[in-house]
mmCIF file of N, CA and C in Angstrom:
data_model
loop_
_atom_site.group_PDB
_atom_site.id
_atom_site.type_symbol
_atom_site.label_atom_id
_atom_site.label_comp_id
_atom_site.label_asym_id
_atom_site.label_seq_id
_atom_site.Cartn_x
_atom_site.Cartn_y
_atom_site.Cartn_z
ATOM 1 N N UNK A 1 20.800 14.190 -49.770
ATOM 2 C CA UNK A 1 21.823 15.067 -49.228
ATOM 3 C C UNK A 1 21.574 15.268 -47.744
ATOM 4 N N UNK A 2 22.637 15.199 -46.960
ATOM 5 C CA UNK A 2 22.582 15.450 -45.526
ATOM 6 C C UNK A 2 23.412 16.690 -45.252
ATOM 7 N N UNK A 3 22.856 17.607 -44.474
ATOM 8 C CA UNK A 3 23.562 18.843 -44.156
ATOM 9 C C UNK A 3 23.528 19.051 -42.648
ATOM 10 N N UNK A 4 24.704 19.171 -42.033
ATOM 11 C CA UNK A 4 24.836 19.449 -40.604
ATOM 12 C C UNK A 4 25.403 20.847 -40.457
ATOM 13 N N UNK A 5 24.706 21.709 -39.710
ATOM 14 C CA UNK A 5 25.138 23.093 -39.545
ATOM 15 C C UNK A 5 25.230 23.418 -38.058
ATOM 16 N N UNK A 6 26.384 23.938 -37.633
ATOM 17 C CA UNK A 6 26.595 24.335 -36.233
ATOM 18 C C UNK A 6 26.139 25.777 -36.025
ATOM 19 N N UNK A 7 26.013 26.188 -34.760
ATOM 20 C CA UNK A 7 25.583 27.546 -34.420
ATOM 21 C C UNK A 7 26.460 28.620 -35.055
ATOM 22 N N UNK A 8 27.762 28.358 -35.202
ATOM 23 C CA UNK A 8 28.671 29.365 -35.755
ATOM 24 C C UNK A 8 28.679 29.386 -37.278
ATOM 25 N N UNK A 9 27.838 28.563 -37.917
ATOM 26 C CA UNK A 9 27.783 28.522 -39.374
ATOM 27 C C UNK A 9 28.662 27.454 -39.993
ATOM 28 N N UNK A 10 29.534 26.816 -39.222
ATOM 29 C CA UNK A 10 30.347 25.720 -39.754
ATOM 30 C C UNK A 10 29.409 24.612 -40.210
ATOM 31 N N UNK A 11 29.759 23.944 -41.310
ATOM 32 C CA UNK A 11 28.840 22.935 -41.835
ATOM 33 C C UNK A 11 29.570 21.786 -42.507
ATOM 34 N N UNK A 12 28.842 20.694 -42.639
ATOM 35 C CA UNK A 12 29.254 19.539 -43.440
ATOM 36 C C UNK A 12 28.057 19.181 -44.309
ATOM 37 N N UNK A 13 28.268 19.073 -45.610
ATOM 38 C CA UNK A 13 27.222 18.663 -46.541
ATOM 39 C C UNK A 13 27.682 17.362 -47.194
ATOM 40 N N UNK A 14 26.864 16.335 -47.080
ATOM 41 C CA UNK A 14 27.190 15.025 -47.639
ATOM 42 C C UNK A 14 26.122 14.676 -48.661
ATOM 43 N N UNK A 15 26.551 14.378 -49.879
ATOM 44 C CA UNK A 15 25.652 14.044 -50.978
ATOM 45 C C UNK A 15 26.270 14.578 -52.257
ATOM 46 N N UNK A 16 26.578 13.701 -53.200
ATOM 47 C CA UNK A 16 27.295 14.137 -54.393
ATOM 48 C C UNK A 16 28.721 14.548 -54.048
ATOM 49 N N UNK A 17 29.261 13.993 -53.000
ATOM 50 C CA UNK A 17 30.574 14.354 -52.477
ATOM 51 C C UNK A 17 30.421 14.844 -51.054
ATOM 52 N N UNK A 18 31.506 15.371 -50.506
ATOM 53 C CA UNK A 18 31.496 15.904 -49.152
ATOM 54 C C UNK A 18 32.012 17.328 -49.218
ATOM 55 N N UNK A 19 31.276 18.250 -48.611
ATOM 56 C CA UNK A 19 31.695 19.648 -48.560
ATOM 57 C C UNK A 19 31.716 20.081 -47.100
ATOM 58 N N UNK A 20 32.798 20.783 -46.714
ATOM 59 C CA UNK A 20 32.961 21.255 -45.349
ATOM 60 C C UNK A 20 33.245 22.744 -45.406
ATOM 61 N N UNK A 21 32.591 23.516 -44.543
ATOM 62 C CA UNK A 21 32.843 24.956 -44.494
ATOM 63 C C UNK A 21 32.917 25.450 -43.063
ATOM 64 N N UNK A 22 33.844 26.390 -42.805
ATOM 65 C CA UNK A 22 33.977 26.961 -41.465
ATOM 66 C C UNK A 22 34.781 28.250 -41.533
ATOM 67 N N UNK A 23 34.589 29.124 -40.563
ATOM 68 C CA UNK A 23 35.443 30.303 -40.395
ATOM 69 C C UNK A 23 36.620 29.957 -39.481
ATOM 70 N N UNK A 24 36.533 28.822 -38.793
ATOM 71 C CA UNK A 24 37.579 28.400 -37.857
ATOM 72 C C UNK A 24 38.518 27.382 -38.478
ATOM 73 N N UNK A 25 39.252 26.665 -37.617
ATOM 74 C CA UNK A 25 40.220 25.657 -38.047
ATOM 75 C C UNK A 25 39.487 24.401 -38.511
ATOM 76 N N UNK A 26 39.968 23.791 -39.607
ATOM 77 C CA UNK A 26 39.380 22.549 -40.116
ATOM 78 C C UNK A 26 40.474 21.502 -40.294
ATOM 79 N N UNK A 27 40.186 20.292 -39.874
ATOM 80 C CA UNK A 27 41.079 19.155 -40.094
ATOM 81 C C UNK A 27 40.328 18.208 -41.018
ATOM 82 N N UNK A 28 40.937 17.867 -42.167
ATOM 83 C CA UNK A 28 40.255 17.066 -43.179
ATOM 84 C C UNK A 28 41.077 15.820 -43.485
ATOM 85 N N UNK A 29 40.404 14.678 -43.552
ATOM 86 C CA UNK A 29 41.031 13.420 -43.954
ATOM 87 C C UNK A 29 40.311 12.953 -45.220
ATOM 88 N N UNK A 30 41.015 12.904 -46.361
ATOM 89 C CA UNK A 30 40.407 12.470 -47.618
ATOM 90 C C UNK A 30 41.497 12.044 -48.593
ATOM 91 N N UNK A 31 41.105 11.257 -49.598
ATOM 92 C CA UNK A 31 42.047 10.805 -50.618
ATOM 93 C C UNK A 31 42.433 11.914 -51.583
ATOM 94 N N UNK A 32 41.580 12.930 -51.732
ATOM 95 C CA UNK A 32 41.840 14.043 -52.642
ATOM 96 C C UNK A 32 41.277 15.312 -52.020
ATOM 97 N N UNK A 33 41.965 16.446 -52.212
ATOM 98 C CA UNK A 33 41.536 17.710 -51.611
ATOM 99 C C UNK A 33 41.428 18.798 -52.666
ATOM 100 N N UNK A 34 40.392 19.639 -52.592
ATOM 101 C CA UNK A 34 40.290 20.893 -53.334
ATOM 102 C C UNK A 34 40.260 21.992 -52.283
ATOM 103 N N UNK A 35 41.310 22.809 -52.204
ATOM 104 C CA UNK A 35 41.410 23.829 -51.161
ATOM 105 C C UNK A 35 40.857 25.145 -51.675
ATOM 106 N N UNK A 36 39.841 25.664 -50.994
ATOM 107 C CA UNK A 36 39.243 26.962 -51.323
ATOM 108 C C UNK A 36 39.115 27.757 -50.027
ATOM 109 N N UNK A 37 38.726 29.016 -50.119
ATOM 110 C CA UNK A 37 38.627 29.888 -48.943
ATOM 111 C C UNK A 37 37.491 29.508 -48.001
ATOM 112 N N UNK A 38 37.364 30.248 -46.899
ATOM 113 C CA UNK A 38 36.347 29.938 -45.897
ATOM 114 C C UNK A 38 34.927 30.109 -46.434
ATOM 115 N N UNK A 39 34.010 29.354 -45.867
ATOM 116 C CA UNK A 39 32.615 29.411 -46.288
ATOM 117 C C UNK A 39 31.748 28.924 -45.131
ATOM 118 N N UNK A 40 30.573 29.482 -45.001
ATOM 119 C CA UNK A 40 29.644 29.042 -43.956
ATOM 120 C C UNK A 40 28.280 28.768 -44.577
ATOM 121 N N UNK A 41 27.398 28.217 -43.783
ATOM 122 C CA UNK A 41 26.049 27.874 -44.228
ATOM 123 C C UNK A 41 25.094 28.210 -43.097
ATOM 124 N N UNK A 42 23.815 28.321 -43.387
ATOM 125 C CA UNK A 42 22.803 28.566 -42.356
ATOM 126 C C UNK A 42 21.659 27.589 -42.542
ATOM 127 N N UNK A 43 20.997 27.297 -41.462
ATOM 128 C CA UNK A 43 19.802 26.455 -41.510
ATOM 129 C C UNK A 43 18.774 27.047 -40.565
ATOM 130 N N UNK A 44 17.528 26.988 -40.957
ATOM 131 C CA UNK A 44 16.455 27.441 -40.091
ATOM 132 C C UNK A 44 16.220 26.380 -39.028
ATOM 133 N N UNK A 45 16.300 26.788 -37.778
ATOM 134 C CA UNK A 45 16.097 25.854 -36.676
ATOM 135 C C UNK A 45 14.597 25.713 -36.450
ATOM 136 N N UNK A 46 14.079 24.487 -36.527
ATOM 137 C CA UNK A 46 12.640 24.308 -36.323
ATOM 138 C C UNK A 46 12.270 24.550 -34.865
ATOM 139 N N UNK A 47 11.069 25.065 -34.658
ATOM 140 C CA UNK A 47 10.582 25.189 -33.284
ATOM 141 C C UNK A 47 9.471 24.166 -33.112
ATOM 142 N N UNK A 48 9.553 23.418 -32.052
ATOM 143 C CA UNK A 48 8.588 22.367 -31.789
ATOM 144 C C UNK A 48 7.697 22.786 -30.641
ATOM 145 N N UNK A 49 6.384 22.689 -30.842
ATOM 146 C CA UNK A 49 5.444 22.935 -29.758
ATOM 147 C C UNK A 49 5.322 21.688 -28.907
ATOM 148 N N UNK A 50 4.694 21.826 -27.761
ATOM 149 C CA UNK A 50 4.538 20.680 -26.870
ATOM 150 C C UNK A 50 3.354 19.814 -27.279
ATOM 151 N N UNK A 51 2.395 20.361 -27.984
ATOM 152 C CA UNK A 51 1.180 19.607 -28.274
ATOM 153 C C UNK A 51 1.391 18.304 -29.030
ATOM 154 N N UNK A 52 2.212 18.241 -30.100
ATOM 155 C CA UNK A 52 2.336 16.972 -30.808
ATOM 156 C C UNK A 52 2.824 15.816 -29.938
ATOM 157 N N UNK A 53 3.628 16.093 -28.920
ATOM 158 C CA UNK A 53 4.135 15.025 -28.060
ATOM 159 C C UNK A 53 3.195 14.744 -26.897
ATOM 160 N N UNK A 54 2.143 15.538 -26.746
ATOM 161 C CA UNK A 54 1.246 15.401 -25.598
ATOM 162 C C UNK A 54 -0.132 14.904 -26.044
ATOM 163 N N UNK A 55 -0.158 13.947 -26.923
ATOM 164 C CA UNK A 55 -1.417 13.405 -27.415
ATOM 165 C C UNK A 55 -1.862 12.235 -26.558
ATOM 166 N N UNK A 56 -3.166 11.976 -26.562
ATOM 167 C CA UNK A 56 -3.706 10.833 -25.829
ATOM 168 C C UNK A 56 -4.100 9.743 -26.813
ATOM 169 N N UNK A 57 -3.905 8.517 -26.407
ATOM 170 C CA UNK A 57 -4.267 7.354 -27.209
ATOM 171 C C UNK A 57 -5.733 7.030 -26.957
ATOM 172 N N UNK A 58 -6.485 6.763 -28.018
ATOM 173 C CA UNK A 58 -7.894 6.386 -27.882
ATOM 174 C C UNK A 58 -8.071 4.956 -28.369
ATOM 175 N N UNK A 59 -8.781 4.149 -27.596
ATOM 176 C CA UNK A 59 -9.104 2.780 -27.991
ATOM 177 C C UNK A 59 -10.507 2.756 -28.575
ATOM 178 N N UNK A 60 -10.664 2.027 -29.679
ATOM 179 C CA UNK A 60 -11.995 1.806 -30.237
ATOM 180 C C UNK A 60 -12.058 0.396 -30.779
ATOM 181 N N UNK A 61 -13.264 -0.041 -31.028
ATOM 182 C CA UNK A 61 -13.457 -1.409 -31.498
ATOM 183 C C UNK A 61 -13.055 -1.534 -32.954
ATOM 184 N N UNK A 62 -12.454 -2.669 -33.367
ATOM 185 C CA UNK A 62 -12.008 -2.853 -34.750
ATOM 186 C C UNK A 62 -13.180 -2.845 -35.716
ATOM 187 N N UNK A 63 -12.862 -2.466 -36.957
ATOM 188 C CA UNK A 63 -13.875 -2.476 -38.005
ATOM 189 C C UNK A 63 -14.605 -1.161 -38.155
ATOM 190 N N UNK A 64 -14.264 -0.179 -37.350
ATOM 191 C CA UNK A 64 -14.898 1.125 -37.433
ATOM 192 C C UNK A 64 -13.868 2.144 -37.898
ATOM 193 N N UNK A 65 -14.316 3.095 -38.736
ATOM 194 C CA UNK A 65 -13.387 4.141 -39.152
ATOM 195 C C UNK A 65 -13.361 5.236 -38.091
ATOM 196 N N UNK A 66 -12.473 6.225 -38.269
ATOM 197 C CA UNK A 66 -12.311 7.289 -37.277
ATOM 198 C C UNK A 66 -13.570 8.124 -37.093
ATOM 199 N N UNK A 67 -14.385 8.262 -38.147
ATOM 200 C CA UNK A 67 -15.591 9.086 -38.057
ATOM 201 C C UNK A 67 -16.722 8.404 -37.303
ATOM 202 N N UNK A 68 -16.779 7.090 -37.335
ATOM 203 C CA UNK A 68 -17.889 6.392 -36.681
ATOM 204 C C UNK A 68 -17.400 5.329 -35.703
ATOM 205 N N UNK A 69 -16.218 5.524 -35.164
ATOM 206 C CA UNK A 69 -15.649 4.526 -34.252
ATOM 207 C C UNK A 69 -16.490 4.413 -32.982
ATOM 208 N N UNK A 70 -16.683 3.185 -32.528
ATOM 209 C CA UNK A 70 -17.334 2.936 -31.242
ATOM 210 C C UNK A 70 -16.213 2.825 -30.222
ATOM 211 N N UNK A 71 -16.100 3.800 -29.359
ATOM 212 C CA UNK A 71 -14.963 3.855 -28.444
ATOM 213 C C UNK A 71 -15.060 2.779 -27.377
ATOM 214 N N UNK A 72 -13.913 2.346 -26.901
ATOM 215 C CA UNK A 72 -13.822 1.331 -25.850
ATOM 216 C C UNK A 72 -13.763 2.053 -24.504
ATOM 217 N N UNK A 73 -14.922 2.238 -23.900
ATOM 218 C CA UNK A 73 -15.044 2.971 -22.643
ATOM 219 C C UNK A 73 -14.764 2.051 -21.460
ATOM 220 N N UNK A 74 -14.055 2.548 -20.459
ATOM 221 C CA UNK A 74 -13.832 1.860 -19.190
ATOM 222 C C UNK A 74 -13.107 0.524 -19.354
ATOM 223 N N UNK A 75 -12.113 0.486 -20.250
ATOM 224 C CA UNK A 75 -11.289 -0.715 -20.442
ATOM 225 C C UNK A 75 -9.937 -0.517 -19.777
ATOM 226 N N UNK A 76 -9.422 -1.580 -19.172
ATOM 227 C CA UNK A 76 -8.106 -1.529 -18.533
ATOM 228 C C UNK A 76 -7.014 -1.531 -19.597
ATOM 229 N N UNK A 77 -5.952 -0.780 -19.333
ATOM 230 C CA UNK A 77 -4.809 -0.730 -20.245
ATOM 231 C C UNK A 77 -3.528 -0.628 -19.435
ATOM 232 N N UNK A 78 -2.422 -0.901 -20.118
ATOM 233 C CA UNK A 78 -1.095 -0.757 -19.525
ATOM 234 C C UNK A 78 -0.178 -0.179 -20.592
ATOM 235 N N UNK A 79 0.610 0.819 -20.225
ATOM 236 C CA UNK A 79 1.579 1.438 -21.127
ATOM 237 C C UNK A 79 2.958 1.258 -20.507
ATOM 238 N N UNK A 80 3.865 0.586 -21.236
ATOM 239 C CA UNK A 80 5.249 0.405 -20.782
ATOM 240 C C UNK A 80 6.132 1.338 -21.603
ATOM 241 N N UNK A 81 6.921 2.159 -20.915
ATOM 242 C CA UNK A 81 7.824 3.089 -21.580
ATOM 243 C C UNK A 81 9.236 2.528 -21.592
ATOM 244 N N UNK A 82 10.047 3.006 -22.532
ATOM 245 C CA UNK A 82 11.403 2.480 -22.675
ATOM 246 C C UNK A 82 12.299 2.829 -21.492
ATOM 247 N N UNK A 83 11.870 3.761 -20.620
ATOM 248 C CA UNK A 83 12.660 4.055 -19.421
ATOM 249 C C UNK A 83 12.370 3.066 -18.294
ATOM 250 N N UNK A 84 11.496 2.066 -18.561
ATOM 251 C CA UNK A 84 11.171 1.040 -17.583
ATOM 252 C C UNK A 84 9.922 1.324 -16.776
ATOM 253 N N UNK A 85 9.376 2.528 -16.882
ATOM 254 C CA UNK A 85 8.174 2.860 -16.116
ATOM 255 C C UNK A 85 6.932 2.286 -16.788
ATOM 256 N N UNK A 86 5.894 2.079 -15.984
ATOM 257 C CA UNK A 86 4.632 1.520 -16.460
ATOM 258 C C UNK A 86 3.493 2.392 -15.963
ATOM 259 N N UNK A 87 2.519 2.642 -16.829
ATOM 260 C CA UNK A 87 1.312 3.378 -16.469
ATOM 261 C C UNK A 87 0.142 2.444 -16.705
ATOM 262 N N UNK A 88 -0.749 2.319 -15.721
ATOM 263 C CA UNK A 88 -1.937 1.483 -15.863
ATOM 264 C C UNK A 88 -3.155 2.323 -15.528
ATOM 265 N N UNK A 89 -4.286 1.972 -16.128
ATOM 266 C CA UNK A 89 -5.508 2.702 -15.824
ATOM 267 C C UNK A 89 -6.686 2.155 -16.589
ATOM 268 N N UNK A 90 -7.763 2.927 -16.585
ATOM 269 C CA UNK A 90 -8.992 2.601 -17.310
ATOM 270 C C UNK A 90 -9.232 3.714 -18.321
ATOM 271 N N UNK A 91 -9.688 3.365 -19.521
ATOM 272 C CA UNK A 91 -10.032 4.385 -20.503
ATOM 273 C C UNK A 91 -11.202 5.205 -19.978
ATOM 274 N N UNK A 92 -11.278 6.463 -20.397
ATOM 275 C CA UNK A 92 -12.351 7.336 -19.928
ATOM 276 C C UNK A 92 -13.593 7.200 -20.812
ATOM 277 N N UNK A 93 -14.549 8.099 -20.661
ATOM 278 C CA UNK A 93 -15.817 8.027 -21.398
ATOM 279 C C UNK A 93 -15.645 8.245 -22.892
ATOM 280 N N UNK A 94 -14.474 8.727 -23.314
ATOM 281 C CA UNK A 94 -14.184 8.903 -24.746
ATOM 282 C C UNK A 94 -13.217 7.847 -25.253
ATOM 283 N N UNK A 95 -12.902 6.833 -24.428
ATOM 284 C CA UNK A 95 -11.972 5.774 -24.811
ATOM 285 C C UNK A 95 -10.518 6.186 -24.727
ATOM 286 N N UNK A 96 -10.242 7.330 -24.106
ATOM 287 C CA UNK A 96 -8.878 7.853 -24.016
ATOM 288 C C UNK A 96 -8.161 7.316 -22.788
ATOM 289 N N UNK A 97 -6.851 7.098 -22.947
ATOM 290 C CA UNK A 97 -6.012 6.703 -21.817
ATOM 291 C C UNK A 97 -5.483 7.967 -21.148
ATOM 292 N N UNK A 98 -4.929 7.797 -19.960
ATOM 293 C CA UNK A 98 -4.295 8.908 -19.250
ATOM 294 C C UNK A 98 -3.141 9.438 -20.094
ATOM 295 N N UNK A 99 -3.001 10.744 -20.166
ATOM 296 C CA UNK A 99 -1.886 11.329 -20.905
ATOM 297 C C UNK A 99 -0.598 11.067 -20.137
ATOM 298 N N UNK A 100 0.403 10.535 -20.825
ATOM 299 C CA UNK A 100 1.693 10.229 -20.204
ATOM 300 C C UNK A 100 2.681 11.294 -20.656
ATOM 301 N N UNK A 101 3.186 12.075 -19.717
ATOM 302 C CA UNK A 101 4.137 13.129 -20.050
ATOM 303 C C UNK A 101 5.448 12.880 -19.319
ATOM 304 N N UNK A 102 6.527 12.957 -20.051
ATOM 305 C CA UNK A 102 7.866 12.807 -19.497
ATOM 306 C C UNK A 102 8.715 13.970 -20.001
ATOM 307 N N UNK A 103 9.885 14.152 -19.401
ATOM 308 C CA UNK A 103 10.786 15.215 -19.823
ATOM 309 C C UNK A 103 11.284 14.980 -21.248
ATOM 310 N N UNK A 104 11.476 13.698 -21.611
ATOM 311 C CA UNK A 104 11.920 13.333 -22.958
ATOM 312 C C UNK A 104 10.870 12.429 -23.588
ATOM 313 N N UNK A 105 10.856 12.390 -24.931
ATOM 314 C CA UNK A 105 9.949 11.477 -25.621
ATOM 315 C C UNK A 105 10.451 10.048 -25.456
ATOM 316 N N UNK A 106 9.530 9.095 -25.378
ATOM 317 C CA UNK A 106 9.856 7.679 -25.236
ATOM 318 C C UNK A 106 9.001 6.873 -26.198
ATOM 319 N N UNK A 107 9.527 5.745 -26.641
ATOM 320 C CA UNK A 107 8.690 4.777 -27.331
ATOM 321 C C UNK A 107 7.875 4.065 -26.273
ATOM 322 N N UNK A 108 6.651 3.699 -26.632
ATOM 323 C CA UNK A 108 5.766 3.062 -25.657
ATOM 324 C C UNK A 108 5.156 1.800 -26.245
ATOM 325 N N UNK A 109 4.939 0.825 -25.379
ATOM 326 C CA UNK A 109 4.230 -0.400 -25.747
ATOM 327 C C UNK A 109 2.904 -0.345 -24.991
ATOM 328 N N UNK A 110 1.794 -0.378 -25.732
ATOM 329 C CA UNK A 110 0.473 -0.255 -25.131
ATOM 330 C C UNK A 110 -0.257 -1.579 -25.227
ATOM 331 N N UNK A 111 -0.896 -1.967 -24.125
ATOM 332 C CA UNK A 111 -1.654 -3.223 -24.091
ATOM 333 C C UNK A 111 -3.047 -2.963 -23.538
ATOM 334 N N UNK A 112 -4.045 -3.582 -24.158
ATOM 335 C CA UNK A 112 -5.397 -3.595 -23.616
ATOM 336 C C UNK A 112 -5.490 -4.850 -22.768
ATOM 337 N N UNK A 113 -6.006 -4.716 -21.561
ATOM 338 C CA UNK A 113 -6.061 -5.833 -20.622
ATOM 339 C C UNK A 113 -7.490 -6.345 -20.502
ATOM 340 N N UNK A 114 -7.633 -7.645 -20.228
ATOM 341 C CA UNK A 114 -8.954 -8.272 -20.106
ATOM 342 C C UNK A 114 -9.103 -8.991 -18.776
ATOM 343 N N UNK A 115 -10.355 -9.168 -18.337
ATOM 344 C CA UNK A 115 -10.648 -10.070 -17.237
ATOM 345 C C UNK A 115 -10.757 -9.456 -15.866
ATOM 346 N N UNK A 116 -10.180 -8.292 -15.617
ATOM 347 C CA UNK A 116 -10.231 -7.690 -14.292
ATOM 348 C C UNK A 116 -10.939 -6.344 -14.412
ATOM 349 N N UNK A 117 -11.739 -5.983 -13.457
ATOM 350 C CA UNK A 117 -12.447 -4.714 -13.513
ATOM 351 C C UNK A 117 -13.664 -4.834 -14.398
ATOM 352 N N UNK A 118 -14.363 -3.694 -14.637
ATOM 353 C CA UNK A 118 -15.594 -3.740 -15.411
ATOM 354 C C UNK A 118 -15.408 -4.338 -16.802
ATOM 355 N N UNK A 119 -14.328 -3.938 -17.512
ATOM 356 C CA UNK A 119 -14.129 -4.426 -18.883
ATOM 357 C C UNK A 119 -12.664 -4.682 -19.168
ATOM 358 N N UNK A 120 -11.895 -5.091 -18.201
ATOM 359 C CA UNK A 120 -10.474 -5.312 -18.470
ATOM 360 C C UNK A 120 -9.790 -6.020 -17.332
ATOM 361 N N UNK A 121 -8.492 -6.302 -17.504
ATOM 362 C CA UNK A 121 -7.715 -6.959 -16.461
ATOM 363 C C UNK A 121 -6.498 -7.621 -17.031
ATOM 364 N N UNK A 122 -6.360 -8.933 -16.856
ATOM 365 C CA UNK A 122 -5.183 -9.633 -17.380
ATOM 366 C C UNK A 122 -5.321 -9.827 -18.882
ATOM 367 N N UNK A 123 -4.191 -9.883 -19.568
ATOM 368 C CA UNK A 123 -4.191 -9.942 -21.038
ATOM 369 C C UNK A 123 -4.972 -11.105 -21.578
#
C-alpha cells in the first residue's frame, strides 16, 4: 500500500484499490465511482538528523572483518559525485577519507588510487 498525505490532510491511498480524501475540491478519473463525504488522513512526518548523511568512508584491507580490520592508512583516493564534482585526498591514520558534505545527498563513486604518493596514485 502506498499512501500520499498533503499538509492539509488530503490524501491518496493506493493498494487494494484507490482511495482519495480531501476537504477541498477533488477531480477524479475512473471507470467506476463510489461517492462518499469528505475524509482526511494524517501521517507522522519523519525528522532526519544530519549525522546519517555525514558519515566518512573507511578503507581497509580485504579479508578482515569490521572488528579486526587492518585499515589502509595514507592511501590516495578519489570520490566522484553525481553533480560532477571530484574530491581527492589521502586516507588518514584511521583509514578514513575526507568527509564530503553537500547541500543535497549525492550518489558517489569511490576509487582507491595506486602508484603516486606514499601508497597511492593512478588506478
